[in-house]
Tab-separated table of C-alpha atoms in Angstrom:
chain	number	residue	atom	x	y	z
A	7	GLY	CA	-3.179	-20.874	-19.896
A	8	ARG	CA	-2.904	-20.534	-16.128
A	9	ALA	CA	0.078	-18.819	-14.546
A	10	PRO	CA	2.268	-21.011	-12.297
A	11	GLY	CA	1.527	-20.856	-8.573
A	12	PRO	CA	3.694	-18.832	-6.171
A	13	PRO	CA	6.891	-20.847	-5.458
A	14	ASP	CA	7.183	-19.582	-1.826
A	15	GLY	CA	10.960	-19.767	-2.136
A	16	GLY	CA	13.661	-20.330	-4.737
A	17	TRP	CA	14.290	-17.147	-6.719
A	18	GLY	CA	11.610	-15.581	-4.537
A	19	TRP	CA	14.256	-14.932	-1.876
A	20	MET	CA	16.294	-12.874	-4.372
A	21	VAL	CA	13.127	-11.001	-5.318
A	22	LEU	CA	12.523	-10.437	-1.599
A	23	PHE	CA	16.026	-8.945	-1.266
A	24	GLY	CA	15.354	-6.578	-4.180
A	25	ALA	CA	12.033	-5.571	-2.586
A	26	PHE	CA	13.876	-5.085	0.732
A	27	VAL	CA	16.178	-2.511	-0.921
A	28	SER	CA	13.457	-0.755	-2.977
A	29	ILE	CA	10.915	-0.525	-0.143
A	30	GLY	CA	13.699	0.540	2.234
A	31	PHE	CA	14.623	3.536	0.103
A	32	ALA	CA	10.970	4.398	-0.614
A	33	TYR	CA	10.037	4.637	3.072
A	34	ALA	CA	13.302	5.650	4.767
A	35	PHE	CA	14.605	8.289	2.389
A	36	PRO	CA	11.971	10.998	3.126
A	37	LYS	CA	12.556	10.491	6.862
A	38	GLY	CA	16.356	10.519	6.552
A	39	LEU	CA	16.264	13.913	4.815
A	40	ALA	CA	14.960	15.457	8.061
A	41	ILE	CA	18.637	15.671	9.169
A	42	PHE	CA	19.212	18.475	6.629
A	43	PHE	CA	16.018	20.431	7.368
A	44	LYS	CA	17.362	22.713	10.100
A	45	GLU	CA	20.334	23.771	7.979
A	46	ILE	CA	18.282	24.175	4.763
A	47	GLN	CA	15.745	26.218	6.761
A	48	ASP	CA	18.510	28.580	7.920
A	49	PHE	CA	20.050	28.705	4.419
A	50	PHE	CA	16.806	29.770	2.701
A	51	GLY	CA	15.318	31.606	5.706
A	52	THR	CA	12.051	29.605	5.760
A	53	SER	CA	9.645	28.566	8.529
A	54	TYR	CA	9.054	25.067	9.953
A	55	SER	CA	5.882	24.592	7.916
A	56	GLU	CA	7.596	25.652	4.649
A	57	ILE	CA	10.500	23.236	5.063
A	58	ALA	CA	8.094	20.460	6.113
A	59	TRP	CA	6.496	20.682	2.649
A	60	VAL	CA	9.639	19.068	1.161
A	61	SER	CA	8.959	15.760	2.938
A	62	SER	CA	5.199	16.143	2.543
A	63	ILE	CA	5.358	16.631	-1.223
A	64	MET	CA	7.773	13.706	-1.542
A	65	LEU	CA	5.565	11.386	0.523
A	66	ALA	CA	2.361	12.588	-1.164
A	67	THR	CA	3.870	12.067	-4.625
A	68	THR	CA	5.097	8.608	-3.586
A	69	TYR	CA	1.569	7.651	-2.568
A	70	GLY	CA	-0.375	9.773	-5.062
A	71	ALA	CA	1.439	8.251	-8.040
A	72	GLY	CA	0.215	4.819	-6.935
A	73	PRO	CA	-2.361	4.403	-9.740
A	74	ILE	CA	0.222	5.402	-12.369
A	75	SER	CA	2.636	2.872	-10.898
A	76	SER	CA	-0.060	0.165	-10.863
A	77	ILE	CA	-0.968	0.840	-14.511
A	78	LEU	CA	2.701	0.690	-15.546
A	79	VAL	CA	3.189	-2.583	-13.637
A	80	ASN	CA	0.129	-4.117	-15.325
A	81	ARG	CA	1.412	-2.965	-18.696
A	82	TYR	CA	5.188	-3.580	-18.483
A	83	GLY	CA	5.822	-5.643	-15.330
A	84	SER	CA	7.665	-4.801	-12.104
A	85	ARG	CA	11.266	-4.995	-13.330
A	86	PRO	CA	11.416	-2.104	-15.868
A	87	VAL	CA	9.203	0.116	-13.686
A	88	VAL	CA	11.519	-0.189	-10.651
A	89	MET	CA	14.639	0.372	-12.759
A	90	PHE	CA	13.155	3.519	-14.306
A	91	GLY	CA	12.089	4.688	-10.823
A	92	GLY	CA	15.661	4.303	-9.541
A	93	LEU	CA	16.916	6.422	-12.428
A	94	LEU	CA	14.364	9.160	-11.632
A	95	CYS	CA	15.389	9.165	-7.947
A	96	GLY	CA	19.049	9.693	-8.866
A	97	VAL	CA	18.233	12.485	-11.322
A	98	GLY	CA	15.971	14.245	-8.789
A	99	MET	CA	18.517	14.305	-5.960
A	100	ILE	CA	21.433	15.310	-8.205
A	101	SER	CA	19.308	18.177	-9.591
A	102	ALA	CA	18.403	19.219	-6.024
A	103	ALA	CA	22.094	19.824	-5.272
A	104	PHE	CA	21.983	22.830	-7.631
A	105	CYS	CA	18.727	24.379	-6.342
A	106	THR	CA	18.724	28.083	-5.428
A	107	SER	CA	15.244	28.353	-3.857
A	108	ILE	CA	12.869	26.322	-1.711
A	109	LEU	CA	10.445	26.090	-4.655
A	110	GLN	CA	13.091	24.316	-6.748
A	111	LEU	CA	13.622	21.884	-3.869
A	112	TYR	CA	9.886	21.143	-3.892
A	113	ILE	CA	10.132	20.208	-7.583
A	114	CYS	CA	13.403	18.229	-7.552
A	115	VAL	CA	13.180	16.484	-4.177
A	116	GLY	CA	9.399	16.499	-3.766
A	117	PHE	CA	8.028	15.668	-7.196
A	118	ILE	CA	10.845	14.051	-9.238
A	119	THR	CA	12.414	11.980	-6.445
A	120	GLY	CA	8.984	11.268	-4.941
A	121	PHE	CA	7.695	9.930	-8.271
A	122	GLY	CA	10.801	7.751	-8.583
A	123	LEU	CA	10.161	6.315	-5.108
A	124	ALA	CA	6.531	5.595	-6.104
A	125	LEU	CA	7.817	3.503	-9.006
A	126	ASN	CA	9.931	1.587	-6.464
A	127	LEU	CA	7.302	1.032	-3.777
A	128	GLN	CA	4.207	-0.400	-5.499
A	129	PRO	CA	5.962	-2.872	-7.870
A	130	SER	CA	8.035	-4.228	-4.974
A	131	VAL	CA	4.934	-4.858	-2.842
A	132	ILE	CA	3.023	-6.357	-5.787
A	133	ILE	CA	5.736	-8.824	-6.853
A	134	ILE	CA	5.975	-10.273	-3.317
A	135	GLY	CA	2.343	-11.391	-3.669
A	136	LYS	CA	3.263	-13.187	-6.924
A	137	TYR	CA	6.205	-15.106	-5.411
A	138	PHE	CA	4.747	-15.917	-1.960
A	139	LEU	CA	1.417	-17.285	-0.706
A	140	LYS	CA	1.843	-19.485	2.393
A	141	ARG	CA	4.750	-17.389	3.682
A	142	ARG	CA	3.337	-14.076	2.462
A	143	PRO	CA	2.932	-12.335	5.886
A	144	LEU	CA	6.514	-13.301	6.760
A	145	ALA	CA	7.792	-12.163	3.334
A	146	ASN	CA	5.968	-8.829	3.685
A	147	GLY	CA	7.410	-8.359	7.167
A	148	LEU	CA	10.963	-9.055	5.947
A	149	ALA	CA	10.577	-6.779	2.913
A	150	MET	CA	9.176	-3.969	5.064
A	151	ALA	CA	12.193	-4.356	7.368
A	152	GLY	CA	14.140	-2.630	4.587
A	153	SER	CA	12.776	0.704	5.791
A	154	PRO	CA	14.287	0.633	9.322
A	155	VAL	CA	17.546	-0.882	8.050
A	156	MET	CA	17.903	1.945	5.533
A	157	LEU	CA	16.834	4.561	8.086
A	158	CYS	CA	19.329	3.191	10.625
A	159	THR	CA	22.055	3.582	7.993
A	160	LEU	CA	20.919	6.867	6.443
A	161	ALA	CA	20.505	8.868	9.686
A	162	PRO	CA	24.200	8.775	10.769
A	163	LEU	CA	25.378	8.709	7.132
A	164	ASN	CA	23.469	11.906	6.331
A	165	GLN	CA	24.910	13.613	9.396
A	166	TYR	CA	28.437	12.550	8.361
A	167	LEU	CA	27.905	13.672	4.753
A	168	PHE	CA	26.533	17.032	5.878
A	169	GLU	CA	29.510	17.784	8.105
A	170	ASN	CA	32.022	16.870	5.394
A	171	PHE	CA	30.331	17.969	2.155
A	172	GLY	CA	27.462	20.306	3.145
A	173	TRP	CA	23.874	19.694	2.121
A	174	ARG	CA	24.572	20.246	-1.593
A	175	GLY	CA	27.404	17.723	-1.728
A	176	SER	CA	25.343	15.312	0.361
A	177	PHE	CA	22.484	15.463	-2.152
A	178	LEU	CA	24.886	14.611	-4.994
A	179	ILE	CA	26.162	11.530	-3.140
A	180	LEU	CA	22.642	10.466	-2.102
A	181	GLY	CA	21.537	10.715	-5.741
A	182	ALA	CA	24.286	8.260	-6.692
A	183	ILE	CA	23.296	5.909	-3.837
A	184	LEU	CA	19.663	5.887	-5.006
A	185	LEU	CA	20.755	4.499	-8.378
A	186	ASN	CA	21.125	1.158	-6.546
A	187	CYS	CA	17.340	0.849	-6.915
A	188	CYS	CA	18.017	0.001	-10.578
A	189	VAL	CA	20.097	-2.993	-9.425
A	190	ALA	CA	17.308	-4.081	-7.037
A	191	GLY	CA	14.764	-3.844	-9.862
A	192	ALA	CA	16.911	-6.078	-12.076
A	193	LEU	CA	16.260	-8.939	-9.603
A	194	PHE	CA	12.485	-8.821	-10.234
A	195	ARG	CA	12.338	-11.665	-12.745
A	196	PRO	CA	8.778	-12.091	-14.123
A	197	ILE	CA	7.117	-15.218	-12.726
A	198	GLY	CA	4.963	-15.843	-15.796
A	199	ALA	CA	1.799	-14.650	-17.479
A	200	ARG	CA	-0.805	-13.416	-15.047
A	201	THR	CA	-3.887	-15.598	-14.818
A	202	ALA	CA	-6.289	-12.630	-14.994
A	203	LEU	CA	-4.771	-11.303	-18.204
A	204	VAL	CA	-4.706	-14.765	-19.758
A	205	LYS	CA	-8.337	-15.484	-18.859
A	206	THR	CA	-9.739	-12.151	-20.050
A	207	PRO	CA	-9.350	-12.659	-23.838
A	208	VAL	CA	-10.836	-16.155	-23.573
A	209	THR	CA	-13.835	-14.842	-21.626
A	210	GLU	CA	-14.328	-12.033	-24.130
A	211	GLU	CA	-14.122	-14.489	-27.040
A	212	GLY	CA	-16.826	-16.598	-25.429
A	213	LYS	CA	-19.033	-13.589	-24.803
A	214	ASP	CA	-18.571	-12.314	-28.371
A	215	ALA	CA	-19.508	-15.737	-29.768
A	216	LEU	CA	-22.589	-15.891	-27.553
A	217	LYS	CA	-23.590	-12.354	-28.495
A	218	GLY	CA	-23.193	-13.305	-32.172
A	219	LYS	CA	-25.604	-16.203	-31.727
A	220	ILE	CA	-28.097	-14.027	-29.889
A	221	THR	CA	-27.956	-11.392	-32.632
A	222	GLU	CA	-28.849	-14.017	-35.243
A	223	ASP	CA	-32.034	-14.894	-33.346
A	224	GLY	CA	-33.051	-11.407	-32.210
A	225	PRO	CA	-33.031	-7.705	-33.093
A	226	MET	CA	-29.734	-5.878	-33.583
A	227	GLU	CA	-30.607	-2.320	-32.579
A	228	ASN	CA	-28.348	-0.656	-29.962
A	229	LYS	CA	-26.012	-3.702	-29.827
A	230	PRO	CA	-22.848	-2.022	-31.184
A	231	GLU	CA	-23.227	0.918	-28.797
A	232	GLU	CA	-23.675	-1.359	-25.758
A	233	GLU	CA	-20.683	-3.484	-26.678
A	234	GLY	CA	-18.554	-0.406	-27.371
A	235	GLY	CA	-19.417	1.070	-23.977
A	236	LYS	CA	-18.672	-2.207	-22.231
A	237	ASP	CA	-15.347	-2.626	-24.019
A	238	CYS	CA	-14.284	0.869	-22.923
A	239	PHE	CA	-15.214	0.137	-19.300
A	240	GLU	CA	-13.364	-3.186	-19.389
A	241	LYS	CA	-10.248	-1.488	-20.783
A	242	ILE	CA	-10.244	0.899	-17.820
A	243	ASN	CA	-10.934	-1.943	-15.381
A	244	GLN	CA	-8.059	-3.944	-16.845
A	245	TYR	CA	-5.673	-1.527	-15.117
A	246	LEU	CA	-7.708	-0.160	-12.181
A	247	ASP	CA	-10.624	-2.145	-10.769
A	248	PHE	CA	-13.073	0.567	-9.666
A	249	SER	CA	-15.573	-2.074	-8.551
A	250	LEU	CA	-13.462	-2.230	-5.357
A	251	PHE	CA	-15.410	0.809	-4.155
A	252	LYS	CA	-18.372	-1.570	-3.723
A	253	HIS	CA	-16.242	-3.880	-1.534
A	254	ARG	CA	-17.170	-3.371	2.138
A	255	GLY	CA	-13.826	-4.460	3.604
A	256	PHE	CA	-11.867	-2.304	1.139
A	257	LEU	CA	-13.898	0.808	2.033
A	258	ILE	CA	-13.366	0.239	5.775
A	259	TYR	CA	-9.610	-0.158	5.207
A	260	LEU	CA	-9.501	2.945	2.989
A	261	ILE	CA	-11.323	5.265	5.435
A	262	GLY	CA	-9.266	4.068	8.421
A	263	ASN	CA	-5.950	4.468	6.601
A	264	VAL	CA	-6.771	7.898	5.170
A	265	LEU	CA	-7.472	9.078	8.733
A	266	MET	CA	-4.381	7.336	10.138
A	267	PHE	CA	-1.929	8.974	7.712
A	268	LEU	CA	-2.924	12.413	8.979
A	269	GLY	CA	-0.714	11.688	11.997
A	270	PHE	CA	1.539	8.863	10.803
A	271	PHE	CA	4.604	10.593	9.311
A	272	ALA	CA	4.719	13.965	11.104
A	273	PRO	CA	6.260	12.655	14.400
A	274	ILE	CA	9.139	10.942	12.611
A	275	VAL	CA	9.805	14.011	10.443
A	276	PHE	CA	10.002	16.309	13.496
A	277	LEU	CA	11.721	13.927	15.948
A	278	ALA	CA	15.290	15.093	15.211
A	279	PRO	CA	14.363	18.834	15.039
A	280	TYR	CA	12.448	18.419	18.341
A	281	ALA	CA	15.515	16.915	19.998
A	282	LYS	CA	17.689	19.796	18.716
A	283	HIS	CA	15.045	22.279	19.954
A	284	THR	CA	15.360	20.871	23.507
A	285	GLY	CA	19.148	21.491	23.466
A	286	ILE	CA	20.379	18.034	22.437
A	287	ASP	CA	23.416	17.984	20.125
A	288	GLU	CA	23.085	17.046	16.456
A	289	TYR	CA	24.621	13.566	16.631
A	290	SER	CA	22.486	12.577	19.627
A	291	ALA	CA	19.394	13.849	17.807
A	292	ALA	CA	20.311	11.750	14.744
A	293	PHE	CA	20.943	8.791	17.063
A	294	LEU	CA	17.269	8.877	18.132
A	295	LEU	CA	16.303	8.017	14.546
A	296	SER	CA	18.834	5.167	14.613
A	297	ILE	CA	17.294	3.798	17.856
A	298	LEU	CA	13.843	4.013	16.299
A	299	ALA	CA	15.144	2.235	13.194
A	300	VAL	CA	16.857	-0.593	15.132
A	301	VAL	CA	13.680	-1.378	17.108
A	302	ASP	CA	11.634	-1.051	13.912
A	303	MET	CA	14.051	-3.452	12.194
A	304	VAL	CA	13.315	-6.162	14.766
A	305	ALA	CA	9.597	-5.357	15.046
A	306	ARG	CA	8.701	-5.840	11.360
A	307	PRO	CA	9.866	-9.443	10.816
A	308	ALA	CA	8.662	-10.356	14.328
A	309	THR	CA	5.230	-8.908	13.473
A	310	GLY	CA	5.282	-10.877	10.210
A	311	ILE	CA	5.934	-14.121	12.122
A	312	ILE	CA	3.150	-13.376	14.629
A	313	ALA	CA	0.731	-12.368	11.851
A	314	ASN	CA	1.517	-15.605	9.988
A	315	SER	CA	0.554	-17.749	13.001
A	316	ARG	CA	-2.703	-19.722	12.894
A	317	TRP	CA	-4.084	-17.766	15.858
A	318	VAL	CA	-3.600	-14.256	14.417
A	319	ARG	CA	-3.876	-14.656	10.630
A	320	PRO	CA	-7.645	-15.399	10.545
A	321	ARG	CA	-8.259	-12.153	12.477
A	322	ILE	CA	-5.299	-10.073	11.284
A	323	GLN	CA	-7.476	-6.943	10.904
A	324	TYR	CA	-7.889	-6.721	14.707
A	325	PHE	CA	-4.109	-6.941	15.157
A	326	PHE	CA	-3.633	-4.117	12.631
A	327	SER	CA	-6.208	-1.937	14.451
A	328	PHE	CA	-4.412	-2.483	17.763
A	329	ALA	CA	-1.046	-1.523	16.207
A	330	ILE	CA	-2.463	1.811	14.949
A	331	ALA	CA	-4.027	2.668	18.336
A	332	PHE	CA	-0.780	1.693	20.122
A	333	ASN	CA	1.134	4.031	17.784
A	334	GLY	CA	-1.205	6.888	18.679
A	335	ALA	CA	-0.845	6.210	22.422
A	336	CYS	CA	2.958	6.572	22.092
A	337	HIS	CA	2.586	10.062	20.549
A	338	LEU	CA	0.117	11.156	23.238
A	339	LEU	CA	2.693	10.257	25.913
A	340	CYS	CA	5.644	11.868	24.085
A	341	PRO	CA	5.269	15.356	25.701
A	342	LEU	CA	6.022	13.685	29.063
A	343	ALA	CA	9.529	12.812	27.772
A	344	SER	CA	11.409	16.002	28.702
A	345	SER	CA	14.939	14.538	28.980
A	346	TYR	CA	17.162	12.683	26.495
A	347	THR	CA	16.501	9.402	28.356
A	348	GLY	CA	12.773	9.970	27.987
A	349	LEU	CA	13.199	10.585	24.253
A	350	ILE	CA	15.149	7.313	23.941
A	351	VAL	CA	12.252	5.450	25.614
A	352	TYR	CA	9.747	7.214	23.323
A	353	SER	CA	11.849	6.377	20.230
A	354	SER	CA	11.966	2.708	21.265
A	355	PHE	CA	8.199	2.386	21.700
A	356	PHE	CA	7.575	4.483	18.589
A	357	GLY	CA	9.859	2.155	16.599
A	358	LEU	CA	7.961	-0.890	17.866
A	359	ALA	CA	4.533	0.576	17.022
A	360	PHE	CA	5.698	1.975	13.677
A	361	GLY	CA	7.164	-1.400	12.677
A	362	MET	CA	3.954	-3.237	13.605
A	363	VAL	CA	1.825	-0.935	11.435
A	364	CYS	CA	4.167	-0.988	8.432
A	365	ALA	CA	4.602	-4.783	8.498
A	366	MET	CA	0.831	-5.299	8.168
A	367	LEU	CA	-0.046	-2.275	6.029
A	368	PHE	CA	-0.247	-4.161	2.718
A	369	GLU	CA	-0.798	-7.657	4.112
A	370	THR	CA	-4.156	-6.606	5.594
A	371	LEU	CA	-5.200	-5.092	2.262
A	372	MET	CA	-4.292	-8.297	0.407
A	373	ASP	CA	-6.178	-10.285	3.049
A	374	LEU	CA	-9.318	-8.248	2.286
A	375	VAL	CA	-9.295	-8.065	-1.526
A	376	GLY	CA	-7.200	-11.096	-2.546
A	377	ALA	CA	-4.036	-11.282	-4.661
A	378	ALA	CA	-5.890	-10.958	-7.993
A	379	ARG	CA	-7.268	-7.475	-7.197
A	380	PHE	CA	-4.340	-6.329	-5.058
A	381	THR	CA	-2.537	-4.373	-7.805
A	382	SER	CA	-5.585	-2.174	-8.410
A	383	ALA	CA	-6.307	-1.900	-4.673
A	384	VAL	CA	-2.804	-0.570	-3.922
A	385	GLY	CA	-3.139	2.086	-6.617
A	386	LEU	CA	-6.559	3.243	-5.447
A	387	VAL	CA	-5.579	3.272	-1.755
A	388	THR	CA	-2.381	5.266	-2.284
A	389	ILE	CA	-4.073	7.981	-4.377
A	390	ALA	CA	-6.673	8.430	-1.615
A	391	GLU	CA	-4.025	8.499	1.135
A	392	CYS	CA	-1.811	11.076	-0.553
A	393	CYS	CA	-4.043	13.996	0.542
A	394	THR	CA	-3.674	13.321	4.274
A	395	ILE	CA	0.009	12.391	3.833
A	396	LEU	CA	0.541	15.756	2.124
A	397	LEU	CA	-1.236	17.697	4.874
A	398	GLY	CA	0.093	15.839	7.946
A	399	PRO	CA	3.619	17.315	8.393
A	400	PRO	CA	2.689	20.900	7.334
A	401	ILE	CA	-0.201	20.945	9.839
A	402	GLY	CA	2.310	19.805	12.458
A	403	GLY	CA	4.678	22.597	11.350
A	404	ILE	CA	1.878	25.181	11.608
A	405	LEU	CA	1.116	24.023	15.181
A	406	ILE	CA	4.816	24.365	16.058
A	407	ASP	CA	5.033	27.844	14.501
A	408	THR	CA	1.785	28.976	16.205
A	409	PHE	CA	2.432	27.718	19.758
A	410	GLY	CA	6.245	27.614	19.724
A	411	ASP	CA	6.062	24.116	21.233
A	412	TYR	CA	6.254	20.627	19.714
A	413	LYS	CA	3.902	18.943	22.195
A	414	TYR	CA	0.715	20.078	20.402
A	415	MET	CA	1.921	18.442	17.197
A	416	PHE	CA	2.487	15.117	19.011
A	417	ILE	CA	-0.910	15.334	20.763
A	418	LYS	CA	-2.687	15.985	17.439
A	419	CYS	CA	-0.978	13.007	15.774
A	420	GLY	CA	-1.674	10.721	18.729
A	421	ALA	CA	-5.364	11.615	18.941
A	422	VAL	CA	-5.899	11.084	15.204
A	423	MET	CA	-4.213	7.667	15.230
A	424	VAL	CA	-6.099	6.425	18.310
A	425	LEU	CA	-9.329	7.476	16.582
A	426	ALA	CA	-8.307	5.634	13.374
A	427	GLY	CA	-7.409	2.457	15.297
A	428	THR	CA	-10.704	2.507	17.201
A	429	PHE	CA	-12.689	3.046	13.977
A	430	LEU	CA	-10.939	0.133	12.231
A	431	PHE	CA	-11.456	-2.199	15.209
A	432	ILE	CA	-15.209	-1.494	15.434
A	433	MET	CA	-15.814	-1.625	11.673
A	434	ASN	CA	-13.731	-4.779	11.194
A	435	TYR	CA	-15.773	-6.439	13.947
A	436	TYR	CA	-18.904	-5.465	11.999
A	437	ASN	CA	-17.342	-6.717	8.729
A	438	TYR	CA	-16.424	-10.098	10.233
A	439	ARG	CA	-19.956	-10.493	11.615
A	440	MET	CA	-21.487	-9.650	8.231
A	441	LEU	CA	-19.148	-12.048	6.399
A	442	ALA	CA	-20.064	-14.859	8.801
A	443	LYS	CA	-23.771	-14.107	8.325
A	444	GLU	CA	-23.437	-14.050	4.518
A	445	GLU	CA	-21.500	-17.321	4.552
A	446	LYS	CA	-24.168	-18.935	6.735
A	447	GLU	CA	-26.940	-17.775	4.377
A	448	ARG	CA	-25.028	-19.060	1.362
A	449	LYS	CA	-24.591	-22.497	2.936
A	450	THR	CA	-28.281	-22.608	3.875
A	451	LYS	CA	-29.296	-21.833	0.284
A	452	GLU	CA	-26.945	-24.533	-0.992
A	453	GLU	CA	-28.107	-27.224	1.460
A	454	ASP	CA	-31.917	-26.753	1.291
A	455	PRO	CA	-32.481	-27.519	-2.424
A	456	LYS	CA	-30.143	-30.547	-2.311
A	457	SER	CA	-32.568	-32.595	-0.221
A	458	VAL	CA	-35.318	-32.455	-2.877
A	459	ARG	CA	-33.218	-32.220	-6.028
A	460	THR	CA	-32.983	-35.109	-8.450
A	461	GLU	CA	-29.727	-36.077	-10.055
A	462	ASP	CA	-30.725	-34.565	-13.425
A	463	GLU	CA	-31.769	-31.281	-11.839
A	464	GLY	CA	-28.503	-31.152	-9.926
A	465	LYS	CA	-26.526	-31.575	-13.112
A	466	LYS	CA	-28.597	-28.887	-14.825
A	467	THR	CA	-27.977	-26.448	-11.954
A	468	TRP	CA	-24.266	-27.230	-11.969
A	469	ASN	CA	-24.073	-26.422	-15.655
A	470	LYS	CA	-26.073	-23.251	-15.085
A	471	ASP	CA	-23.840	-22.067	-12.217
A	472	SER	CA	-20.662	-22.786	-14.132
A	473	THR	CA	-21.815	-20.504	-16.975
A	474	GLN	CA	-21.048	-16.758	-16.855
A	475	ASP	CA	-24.023	-14.895	-15.375
A	476	GLY	CA	-25.458	-11.977	-17.304
A	477	PRO	CA	-28.627	-10.763	-19.055
A	478	GLU	CA	-27.144	-11.374	-22.508
A	479	LEU	CA	-27.165	-15.152	-21.845
A	480	GLU	CA	-30.863	-15.455	-20.935
A	481	PRO	CA	-32.135	-16.159	-24.516
A	482	LEU	CA	-29.551	-18.937	-24.902
A	483	ARG	CA	-30.506	-20.460	-21.556
A	484	GLU	CA	-34.204	-20.538	-22.484
A	485	LYS	CA	-33.414	-22.047	-25.870
A	486	GLY	CA	-31.093	-24.640	-24.309
A	487	GLU	CA	-33.684	-25.617	-21.691
A	488	GLY	CA	-36.302	-26.082	-24.423
A	489	VAL	CA	-33.977	-28.441	-26.335
A	490	LYS	CA	-33.312	-30.423	-23.131
A	491	LYS	CA	-37.072	-30.818	-22.481
A	492	GLU	CA	-37.642	-32.089	-26.009
A	493	MET	CA	-34.811	-34.606	-25.636
A	494	ASN	CA	-36.153	-35.843	-22.288
A	495	GLY	CA	-39.683	-36.135	-23.818
A	496	THR	CA	-38.257	-38.159	-26.771
């Protein structure tokens, strides 16, 4: 009943292409919309912070709907979820073309399109882990390269569409383009039954049989209530594994990422408006996003290759921490870039740092929790991150409105990201030390009894260890040991 192992190739490359398209739209689309913000702001007469909520709500919905996406993937698989998400994206953007207020834009672009992008992002990341194992860091890096490729294309395309069709006509065309996510989702052929879902009924059958035997020998009071409560908990855990909140590495990753996202998206949302604010023309401002995207495009697969090397992969968490701190350092130095040349240099380094972080964002999580628990981990992480993602750009907009200068927004983002990178580096060092200590203790416990154990005792222990641990099995164990003693005495 086991699922087949990841093929690390074959149809996996087609799946990787579909993930490339889906992830590209999910990450690049909210950033590409920044081209229209200045004009929409003038059209509706809103402030910087009010218009920034459009991207914030979209990004927060994309991340906040993570658990819903994970549950749907566990229930129906990646293919139908991505195809339905593509349909929602198209409907949201086409509806946005007819909006008459900023509030309607929040609903159509922020919530509907954002939810559609959520149904594109998580299933695409999850299915890569099913098709790749040995080449997984490389596959993740290539799939994440979809974001800069799409951003590189969308930035000049959006500017062209705006000049020829206005922002309303542009939204209609972009809605039609997003329907290509349905085509990408069609490539996500299921790889087979998941091992976890196949094993669960068998395990439950075994437990029910054992409980039946115990009930025959002992009292029956409170048994139905206990089993009912356990069944309910297991049904919830089938879709979202809340025991991850007891996992030390997962908690470190979660806290560091929640802090990081407070300053992760705001700089890219305000890069083009900042360039226009300094007197740079619209096409040159849009070109900065293209430069960032081109460097990002090269950085992601290159980071995947480096992360897949035998020197980096065993300590990939340190590499991820460095990438976050490097990203923050770029933002801290951005106010020094007063000319267009300086902004080009900033965009290049920002693209490199941004690509490094994004290429390892999900790979480091899978490295910590394993492929079996990754679906639940993605859902739980994204729902926690959505709060800081939602607040990041509006806080930046408030700083711009208050001080009339963009530099305070960049300084805030840089400081937060340097702090997040430092926290992750220190805590991952602690986690690695603790894991090494626990492994050493485990080996010591295994080796000490072996020197004095007889062959029969070894077999008995092996049988005991291979059985599912739990208090409900204790009566059976005692009974079984008594039978063994009688047989040995005979």
